[in-house]
Coordinates of C-alpha atoms and ligand atoms in Angstrom, one line a residue:
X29 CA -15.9 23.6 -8.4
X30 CA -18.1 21.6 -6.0
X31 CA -16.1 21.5 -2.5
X32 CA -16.6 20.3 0.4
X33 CA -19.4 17.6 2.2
X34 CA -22.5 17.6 2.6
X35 CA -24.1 18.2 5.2
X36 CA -21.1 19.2 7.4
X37 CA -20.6 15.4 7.9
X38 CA -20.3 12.5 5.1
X39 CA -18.3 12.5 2.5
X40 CA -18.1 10.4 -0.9
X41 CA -14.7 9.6 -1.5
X42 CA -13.4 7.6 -5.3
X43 CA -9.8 7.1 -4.9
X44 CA -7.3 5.4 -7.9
X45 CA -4.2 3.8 -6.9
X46 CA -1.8 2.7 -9.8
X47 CA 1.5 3.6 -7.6
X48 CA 3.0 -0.2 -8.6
X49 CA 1.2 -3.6 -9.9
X50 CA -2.6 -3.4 -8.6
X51 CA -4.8 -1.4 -10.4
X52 CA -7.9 -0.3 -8.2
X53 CA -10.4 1.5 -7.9
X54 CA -12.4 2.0 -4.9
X55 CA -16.0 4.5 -3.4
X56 CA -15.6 5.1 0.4
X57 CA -18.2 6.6 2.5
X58 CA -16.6 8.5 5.7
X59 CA -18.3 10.4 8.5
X60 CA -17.2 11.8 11.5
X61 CA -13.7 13.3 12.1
X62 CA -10.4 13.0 12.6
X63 CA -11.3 11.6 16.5
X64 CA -13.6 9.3 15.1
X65 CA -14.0 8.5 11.7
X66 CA -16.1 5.4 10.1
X67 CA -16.0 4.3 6.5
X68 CA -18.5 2.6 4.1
X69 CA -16.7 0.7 1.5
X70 CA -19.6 1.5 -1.3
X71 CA -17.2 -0.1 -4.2
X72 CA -14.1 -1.6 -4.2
X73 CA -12.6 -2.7 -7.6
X74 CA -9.0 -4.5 -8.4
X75 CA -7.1 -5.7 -10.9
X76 CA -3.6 -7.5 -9.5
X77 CA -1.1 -7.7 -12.3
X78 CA 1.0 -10.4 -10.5
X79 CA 1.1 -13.1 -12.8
X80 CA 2.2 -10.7 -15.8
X81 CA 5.1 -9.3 -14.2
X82 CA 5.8 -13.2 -12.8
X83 CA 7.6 -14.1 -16.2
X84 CA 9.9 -10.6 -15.1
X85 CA 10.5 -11.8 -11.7
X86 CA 9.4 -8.2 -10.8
X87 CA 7.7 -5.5 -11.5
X88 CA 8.0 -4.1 -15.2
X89 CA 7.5 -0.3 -15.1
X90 CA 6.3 -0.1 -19.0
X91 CA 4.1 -2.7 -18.6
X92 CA 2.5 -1.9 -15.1
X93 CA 1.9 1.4 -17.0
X94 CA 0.2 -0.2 -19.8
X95 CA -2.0 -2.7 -18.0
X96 CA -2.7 0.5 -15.4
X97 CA -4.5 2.5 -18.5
X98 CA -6.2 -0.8 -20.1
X99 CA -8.1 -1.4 -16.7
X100 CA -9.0 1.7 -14.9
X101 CA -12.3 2.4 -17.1
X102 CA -13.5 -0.9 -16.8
X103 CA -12.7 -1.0 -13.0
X104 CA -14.0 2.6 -13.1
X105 CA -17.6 1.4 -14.0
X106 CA -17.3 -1.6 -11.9
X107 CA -16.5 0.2 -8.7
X108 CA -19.5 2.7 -9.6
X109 CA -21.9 0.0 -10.4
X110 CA -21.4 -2.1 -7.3
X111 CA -21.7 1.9 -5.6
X112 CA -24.6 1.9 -7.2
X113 CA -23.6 4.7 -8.6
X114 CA -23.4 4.4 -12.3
X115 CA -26.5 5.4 -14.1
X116 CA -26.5 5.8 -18.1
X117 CA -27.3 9.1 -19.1
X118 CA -25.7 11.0 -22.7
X119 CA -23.3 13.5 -21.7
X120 CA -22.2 15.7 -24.0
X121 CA -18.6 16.8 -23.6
X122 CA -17.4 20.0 -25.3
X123 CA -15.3 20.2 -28.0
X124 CA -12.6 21.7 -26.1
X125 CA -12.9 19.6 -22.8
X126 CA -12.6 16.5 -25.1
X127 CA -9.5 18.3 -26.6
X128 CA -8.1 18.9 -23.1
X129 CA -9.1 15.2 -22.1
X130 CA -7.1 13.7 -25.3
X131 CA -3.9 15.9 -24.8
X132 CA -4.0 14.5 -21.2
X133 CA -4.1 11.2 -22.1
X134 CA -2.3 11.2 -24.7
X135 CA 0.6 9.1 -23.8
X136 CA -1.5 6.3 -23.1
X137 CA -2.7 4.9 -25.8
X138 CA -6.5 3.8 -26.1
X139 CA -7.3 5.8 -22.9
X140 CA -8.5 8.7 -23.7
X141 CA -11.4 6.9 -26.5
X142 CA -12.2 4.8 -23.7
X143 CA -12.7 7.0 -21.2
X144 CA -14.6 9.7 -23.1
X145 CA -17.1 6.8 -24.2
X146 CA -17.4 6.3 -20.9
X147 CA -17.7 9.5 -19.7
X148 CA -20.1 10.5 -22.5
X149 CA -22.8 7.6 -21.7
X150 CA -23.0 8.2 -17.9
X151 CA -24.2 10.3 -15.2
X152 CA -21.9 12.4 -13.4
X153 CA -21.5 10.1 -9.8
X154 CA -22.7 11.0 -6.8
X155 CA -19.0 12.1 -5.3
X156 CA -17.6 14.7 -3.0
X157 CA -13.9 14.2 -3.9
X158 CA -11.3 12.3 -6.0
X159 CA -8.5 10.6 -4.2
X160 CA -5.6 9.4 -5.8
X161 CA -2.3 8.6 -5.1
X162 CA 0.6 10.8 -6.0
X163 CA 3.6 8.9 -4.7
X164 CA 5.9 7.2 -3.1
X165 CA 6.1 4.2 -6.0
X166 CA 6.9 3.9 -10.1
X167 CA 6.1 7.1 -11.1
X168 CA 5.3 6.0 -14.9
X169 CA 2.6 3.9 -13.2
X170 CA 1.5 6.6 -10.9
X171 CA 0.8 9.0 -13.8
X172 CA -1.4 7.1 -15.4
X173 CA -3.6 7.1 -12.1
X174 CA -3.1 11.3 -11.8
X175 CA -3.9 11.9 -15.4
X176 CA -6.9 9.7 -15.0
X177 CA -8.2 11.6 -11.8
X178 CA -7.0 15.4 -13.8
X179 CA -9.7 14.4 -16.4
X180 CA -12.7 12.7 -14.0
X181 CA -11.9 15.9 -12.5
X182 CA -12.4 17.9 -15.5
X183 CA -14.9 16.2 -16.7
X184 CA -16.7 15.9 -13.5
X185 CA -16.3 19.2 -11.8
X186 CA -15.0 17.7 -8.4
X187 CA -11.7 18.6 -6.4
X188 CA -8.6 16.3 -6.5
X189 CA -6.7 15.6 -3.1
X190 CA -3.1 14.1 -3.9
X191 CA -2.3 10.9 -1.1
X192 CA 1.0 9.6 0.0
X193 CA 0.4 5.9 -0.1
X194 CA 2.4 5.4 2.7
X195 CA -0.4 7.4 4.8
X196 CA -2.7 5.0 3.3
X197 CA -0.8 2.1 4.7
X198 CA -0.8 4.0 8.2
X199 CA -4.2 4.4 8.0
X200 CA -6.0 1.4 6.8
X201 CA -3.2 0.0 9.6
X202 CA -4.8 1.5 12.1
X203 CA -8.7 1.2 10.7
X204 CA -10.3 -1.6 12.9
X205 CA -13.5 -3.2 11.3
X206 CA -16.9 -3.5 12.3
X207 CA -19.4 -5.6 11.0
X208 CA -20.4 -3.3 7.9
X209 CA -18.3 -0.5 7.7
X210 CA -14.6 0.4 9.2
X211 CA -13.6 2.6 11.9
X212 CA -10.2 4.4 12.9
X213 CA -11.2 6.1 16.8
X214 CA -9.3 6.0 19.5
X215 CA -6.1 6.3 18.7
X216 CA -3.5 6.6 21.6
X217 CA -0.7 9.0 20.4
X218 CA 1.8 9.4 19.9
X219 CA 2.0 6.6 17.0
X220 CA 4.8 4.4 16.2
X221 CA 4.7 3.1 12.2
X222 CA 6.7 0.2 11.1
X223 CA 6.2 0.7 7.3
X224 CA 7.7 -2.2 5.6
X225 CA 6.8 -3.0 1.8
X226 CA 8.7 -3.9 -1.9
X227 CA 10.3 -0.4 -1.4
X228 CA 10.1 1.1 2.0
X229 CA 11.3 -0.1 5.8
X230 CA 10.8 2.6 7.8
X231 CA 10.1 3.7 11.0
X232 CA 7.9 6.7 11.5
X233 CA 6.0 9.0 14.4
X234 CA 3.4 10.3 13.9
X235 CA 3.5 12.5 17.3
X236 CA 0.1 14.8 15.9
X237 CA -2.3 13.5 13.7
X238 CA -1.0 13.4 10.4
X239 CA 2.3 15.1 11.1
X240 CA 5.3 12.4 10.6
X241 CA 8.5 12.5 11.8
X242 CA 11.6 10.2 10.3
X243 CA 12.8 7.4 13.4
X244 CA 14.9 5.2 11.2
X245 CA 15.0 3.9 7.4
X246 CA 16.7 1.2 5.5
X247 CA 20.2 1.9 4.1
X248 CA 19.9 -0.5 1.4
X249 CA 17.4 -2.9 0.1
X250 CA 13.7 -2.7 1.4
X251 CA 12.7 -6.1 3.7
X252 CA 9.8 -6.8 0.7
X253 CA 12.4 -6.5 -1.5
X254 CA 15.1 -8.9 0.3
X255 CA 11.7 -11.5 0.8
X256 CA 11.5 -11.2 -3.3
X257 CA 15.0 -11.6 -4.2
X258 CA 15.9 -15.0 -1.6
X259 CA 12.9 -16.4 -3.1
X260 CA 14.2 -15.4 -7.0
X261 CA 17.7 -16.9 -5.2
X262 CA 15.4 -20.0 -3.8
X263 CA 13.5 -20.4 -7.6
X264 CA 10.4 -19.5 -6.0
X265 CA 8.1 -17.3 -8.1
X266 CA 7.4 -13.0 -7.8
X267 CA 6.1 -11.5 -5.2
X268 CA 8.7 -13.8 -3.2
X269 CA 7.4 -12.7 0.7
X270 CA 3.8 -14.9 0.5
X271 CA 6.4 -17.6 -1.5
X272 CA 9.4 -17.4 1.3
X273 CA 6.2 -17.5 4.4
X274 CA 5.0 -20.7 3.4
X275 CA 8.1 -22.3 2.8
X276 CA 8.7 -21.0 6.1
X277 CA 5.5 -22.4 7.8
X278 CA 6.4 -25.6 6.3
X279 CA 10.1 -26.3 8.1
X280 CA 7.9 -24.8 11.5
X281 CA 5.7 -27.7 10.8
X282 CA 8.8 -30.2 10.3
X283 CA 10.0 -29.6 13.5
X284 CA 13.6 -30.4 13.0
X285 CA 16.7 -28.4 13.9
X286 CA 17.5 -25.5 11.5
X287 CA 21.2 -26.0 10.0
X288 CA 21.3 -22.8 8.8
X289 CA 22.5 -19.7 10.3
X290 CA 22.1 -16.1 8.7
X291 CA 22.6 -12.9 9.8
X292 CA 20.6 -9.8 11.9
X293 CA 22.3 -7.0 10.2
X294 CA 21.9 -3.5 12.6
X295 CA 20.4 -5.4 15.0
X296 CA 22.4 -3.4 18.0
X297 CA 22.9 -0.9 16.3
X298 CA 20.9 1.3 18.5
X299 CA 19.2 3.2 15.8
X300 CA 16.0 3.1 14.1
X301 CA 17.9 2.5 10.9
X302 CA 18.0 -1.2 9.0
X303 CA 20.0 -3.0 6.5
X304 CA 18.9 -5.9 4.7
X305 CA 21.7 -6.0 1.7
X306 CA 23.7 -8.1 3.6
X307 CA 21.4 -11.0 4.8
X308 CA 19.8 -11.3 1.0
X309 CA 23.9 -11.6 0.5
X310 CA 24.4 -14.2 3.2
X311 CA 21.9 -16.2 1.3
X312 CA 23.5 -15.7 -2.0
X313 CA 27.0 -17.2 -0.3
X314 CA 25.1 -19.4 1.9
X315 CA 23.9 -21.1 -1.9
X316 CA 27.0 -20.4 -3.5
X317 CA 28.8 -22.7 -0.6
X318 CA 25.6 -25.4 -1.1
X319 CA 25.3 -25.3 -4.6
X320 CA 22.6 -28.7 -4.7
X321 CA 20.5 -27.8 -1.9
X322 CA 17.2 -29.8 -2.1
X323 CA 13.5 -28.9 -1.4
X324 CA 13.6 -29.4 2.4
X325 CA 16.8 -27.6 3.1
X326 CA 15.4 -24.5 0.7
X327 CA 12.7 -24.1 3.4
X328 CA 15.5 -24.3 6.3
X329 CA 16.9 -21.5 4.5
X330 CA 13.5 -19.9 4.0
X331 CA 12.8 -20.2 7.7
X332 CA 16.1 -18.7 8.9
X333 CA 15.7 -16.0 6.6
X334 CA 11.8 -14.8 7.6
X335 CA 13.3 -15.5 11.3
X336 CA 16.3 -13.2 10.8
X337 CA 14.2 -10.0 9.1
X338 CA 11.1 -10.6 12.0
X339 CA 14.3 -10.4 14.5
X340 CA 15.1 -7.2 13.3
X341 CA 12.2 -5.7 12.7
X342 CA 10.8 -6.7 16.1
X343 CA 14.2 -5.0 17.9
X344 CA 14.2 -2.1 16.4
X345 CA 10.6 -1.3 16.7
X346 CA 11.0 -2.2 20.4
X347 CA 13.9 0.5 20.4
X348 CA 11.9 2.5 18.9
X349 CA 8.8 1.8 21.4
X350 CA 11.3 2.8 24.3
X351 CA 12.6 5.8 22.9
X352 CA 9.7 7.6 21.0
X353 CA 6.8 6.6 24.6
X354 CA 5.0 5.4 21.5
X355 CA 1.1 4.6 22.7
X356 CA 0.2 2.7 19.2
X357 CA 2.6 0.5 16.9
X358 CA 1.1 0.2 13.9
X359 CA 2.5 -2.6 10.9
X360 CA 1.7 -1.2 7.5
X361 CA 3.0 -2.3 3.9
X362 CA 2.3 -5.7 2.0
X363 CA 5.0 -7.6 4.2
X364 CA 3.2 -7.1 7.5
X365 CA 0.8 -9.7 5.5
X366 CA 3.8 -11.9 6.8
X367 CA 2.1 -14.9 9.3
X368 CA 5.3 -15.0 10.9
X369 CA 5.8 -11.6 11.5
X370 CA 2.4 -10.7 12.7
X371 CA 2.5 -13.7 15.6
X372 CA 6.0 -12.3 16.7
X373 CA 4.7 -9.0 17.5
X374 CA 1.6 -10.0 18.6
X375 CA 3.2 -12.2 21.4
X376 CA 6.1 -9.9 22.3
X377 CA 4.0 -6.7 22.6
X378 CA 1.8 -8.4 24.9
X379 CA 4.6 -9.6 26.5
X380 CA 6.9 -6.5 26.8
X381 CA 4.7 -3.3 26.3
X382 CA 0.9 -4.6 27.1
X383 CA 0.3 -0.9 27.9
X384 CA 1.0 -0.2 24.0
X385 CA -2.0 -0.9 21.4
X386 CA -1.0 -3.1 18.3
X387 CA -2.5 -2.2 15.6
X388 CA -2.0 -4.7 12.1
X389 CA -4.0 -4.0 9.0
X390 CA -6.7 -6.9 8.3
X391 CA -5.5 -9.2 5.9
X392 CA -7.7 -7.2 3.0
X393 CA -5.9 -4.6 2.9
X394 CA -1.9 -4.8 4.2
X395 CA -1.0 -4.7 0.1
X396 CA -2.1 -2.2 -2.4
X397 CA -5.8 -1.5 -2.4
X398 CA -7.8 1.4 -3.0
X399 CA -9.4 2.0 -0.2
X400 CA -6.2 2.7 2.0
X401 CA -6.0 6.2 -0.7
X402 CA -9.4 6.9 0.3
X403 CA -9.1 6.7 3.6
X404 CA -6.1 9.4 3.4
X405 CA -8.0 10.9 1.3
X406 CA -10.9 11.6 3.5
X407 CA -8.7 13.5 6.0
X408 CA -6.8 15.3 3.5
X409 CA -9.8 16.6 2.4
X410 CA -11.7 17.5 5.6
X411 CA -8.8 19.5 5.9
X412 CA -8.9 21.1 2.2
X413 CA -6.2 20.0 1.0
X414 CA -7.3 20.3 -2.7
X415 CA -4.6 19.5 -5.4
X416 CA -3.8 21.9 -8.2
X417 CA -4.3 20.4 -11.4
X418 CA -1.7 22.6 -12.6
X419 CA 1.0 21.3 -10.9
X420 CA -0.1 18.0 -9.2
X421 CA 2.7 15.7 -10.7
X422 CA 4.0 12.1 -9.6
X423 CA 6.6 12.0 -7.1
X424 CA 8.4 8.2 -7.5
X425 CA 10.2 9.6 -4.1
X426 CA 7.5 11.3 -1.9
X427 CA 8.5 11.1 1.7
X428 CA 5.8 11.3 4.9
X429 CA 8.3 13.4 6.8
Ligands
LIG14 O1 2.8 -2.7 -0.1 P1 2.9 -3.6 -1.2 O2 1.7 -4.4 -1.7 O3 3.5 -2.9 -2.5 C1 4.5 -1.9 -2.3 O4 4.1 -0.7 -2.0 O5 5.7 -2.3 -2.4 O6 4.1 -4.6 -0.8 C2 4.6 -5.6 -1.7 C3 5.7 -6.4 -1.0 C4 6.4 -7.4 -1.9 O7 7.8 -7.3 -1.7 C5 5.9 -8.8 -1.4 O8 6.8 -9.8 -1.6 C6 5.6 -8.5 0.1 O9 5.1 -7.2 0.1 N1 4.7 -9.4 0.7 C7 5.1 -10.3 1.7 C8 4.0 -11.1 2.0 N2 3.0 -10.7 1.1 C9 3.4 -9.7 0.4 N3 6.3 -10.4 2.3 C10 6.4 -11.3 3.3 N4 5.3 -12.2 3.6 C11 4.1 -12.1 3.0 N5 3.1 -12.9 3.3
LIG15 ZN1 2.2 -0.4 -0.8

């Protein structure tokens, strides 16, 4: 199998994510290491699934597996052609790879026909790796993506490297961009990571590069997830945070007095760990108690709500600040797309810790994207971390420490 870059220095990374509802696709060029590193985005291919899981009101795991295996070919040859990358040429596949490639695929139906016609009428890409995430997320969606990478990698001949999407999120977190390409140098350690998505708050150090360590975790219900359930609560439409922000922004701009008052579970609690359960609970009761609320007094309640999770987040990762001597925080997950959020730690880190870099993904890429996987995968591969076909499997739970 070909390993390894060339020249000693770039590397040609194509890295799947499937791990929930965006299927993409994306071709990153990185040199340098992991002191400096810049990244090329050659190709970058998506395909959201939001507004079929919107009839759900969250995320369907059969489905997000299904749409996963319609779109990956075609975002396949999209992400290769804007690479320039993709050049027609017949392949001919052996009887027995084809065999292997079918038994693969096989519990995705139409994949496997798809991709071999693909496969068969194109030149093997220009590539030094294939990144793809493993876990944390639905693992029925993240198979798809693995058994897609197991047979470009058969078919192929190039090495697999297994990511922990929450390392992407780290990373693209703390990848600032340039005016062609993206860099991720300089980075004061040790690093503080407030990870906060539709299934993960968490707190975590990353003390050496790439080496994690657990501060604090939710106890209950993820903050992405409280953000979609107030809005399902408020009759706003899934994925609830962007729905609950500009609700939000809208009683900011009234400029009235909030009547509402809702809870900052944990927020003394002195520990890195959060609970959100009970404030998407307070709103249940709040609505219970005000059963006809109307259209401005459902943004009140928005705006108390996104004021009461950035209060907590804020705290604790200030705790957390004090007590880990942290030298970066970094914001990674789809929530730190939160307006709200961003401007309150934007003014009280230059307020409280202006010694402490703040670093928040650009707007691009705080959700799912590709090219947070090949990022991670970049530096999981400079260091060899090759996957075994074998065994590489999904892991719904996979933790960074
Ligand atoms: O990281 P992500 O794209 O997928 C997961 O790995 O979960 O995060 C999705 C979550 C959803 O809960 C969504 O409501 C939330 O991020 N989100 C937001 C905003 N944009 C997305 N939450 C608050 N404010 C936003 N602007
Ligand atoms: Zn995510």
């Amino acid at each position: 199998m070909e390993i390894g870059r060339r020249n000693g220095a770039e590397m040609k990374i194509l890295a799947i994510e499937t791990s929930c509802d965006e299927t993409a696709i994306a071709i990153v060029e990185a040199t340098g290491d992991e002191k400096s590193a810049e990244f090329t985005i050659l190709g970058n291919g998506l395909i959201s699934q939001i507004a079929i899981h919107q009839e759900y009101g969250g995320v369907f795991p059969a489905l997000a597996k299904r749409e996963h295996a319609k779109n990956l070919v075609p975002i396949l040859e999209a992400a290769l052609a804007e690479a320039e990358l993709l050049r027609e040429d017949t392949q001919s596949i052996a009887n027995e790879t084809r065999e292997d490639i079918v038994k693969l695929l096989e519990r995705e139906p139409g994949l496997s026909d798809a991709f071999l016609e693909f496969i068969s009428e194109s030149e093997i890409p220009d590539i030094d790796a294939i990144a793809v995430t493993a876990g944390p997320g639905l693992e029925p969606a993240l198979w798809v993506g693995i058994n897609f990478a197991k047979a470009l990698s058969i078919v192929w001949n190039k090495p697999v490297v297994a990511v922990n999407h929450m390392e992407g999120h780290i990373l693209s977190a703390l990848a600032e961009k340039g005016r062609e390409s993206i860099f991720i140098k300089d980075v004061a350690m040790p690093v503080l990571a407030l990870l906060i998505s539709g299934g993960h708050t968490e707190l975590v150090l990353m003390k050496e590069w790439l080496s994690y360590e657990l501060v604090g975790q939710t106890r209950d219900d993820a903050v992405g997830e409280a953000f979609d359930k107030v809005a399902r609560m408020l009759g706003l439409p899934y994925p609830g945070g962007p729905e609950i922000s500009r609700f939000a922004e809208e009683a900011r701009a009234m400029n009235e007095t909030n009547p509402y008052a809702l809870p900052r579970p944990m927020i003394d609690s002195g520990t890195g760990d959060f609970s959100f359960a009970g404030l998407k609970t307070a709103v249940l009761y709040l609505l219970k108690n005000n059963p006809n609320v109307d259209e401005t007094q459902k943004k009140h309640i928005a705006h108390e709500f996104e004021n009461a999770a950035a209060d907590v987040l804020w705290k604790k990762s200030a705790d957390a600040v004090e007590q880990t001597g942290a030298q970066t925080l970094v914001i990674g997950g789809g929530v730190s797309a939160n307006k709200h959020i961003r401007r309150v730690f934007e003014t009280k880190m230059k307020e409280k810790y202006p010694e402490v870099s703040l670093r928040i993904p650009s707007p691009e890429l705080t959700t799912d994207n590709a090219v947070m996987i090949a990022l991670a995968g970049f530096y999981r591969a400079s260091r060899k971390e090759f996957a075994n076909l074998e065994t590489l499997k999904a892991d719904g739970n996979l933790s960074l420490a």
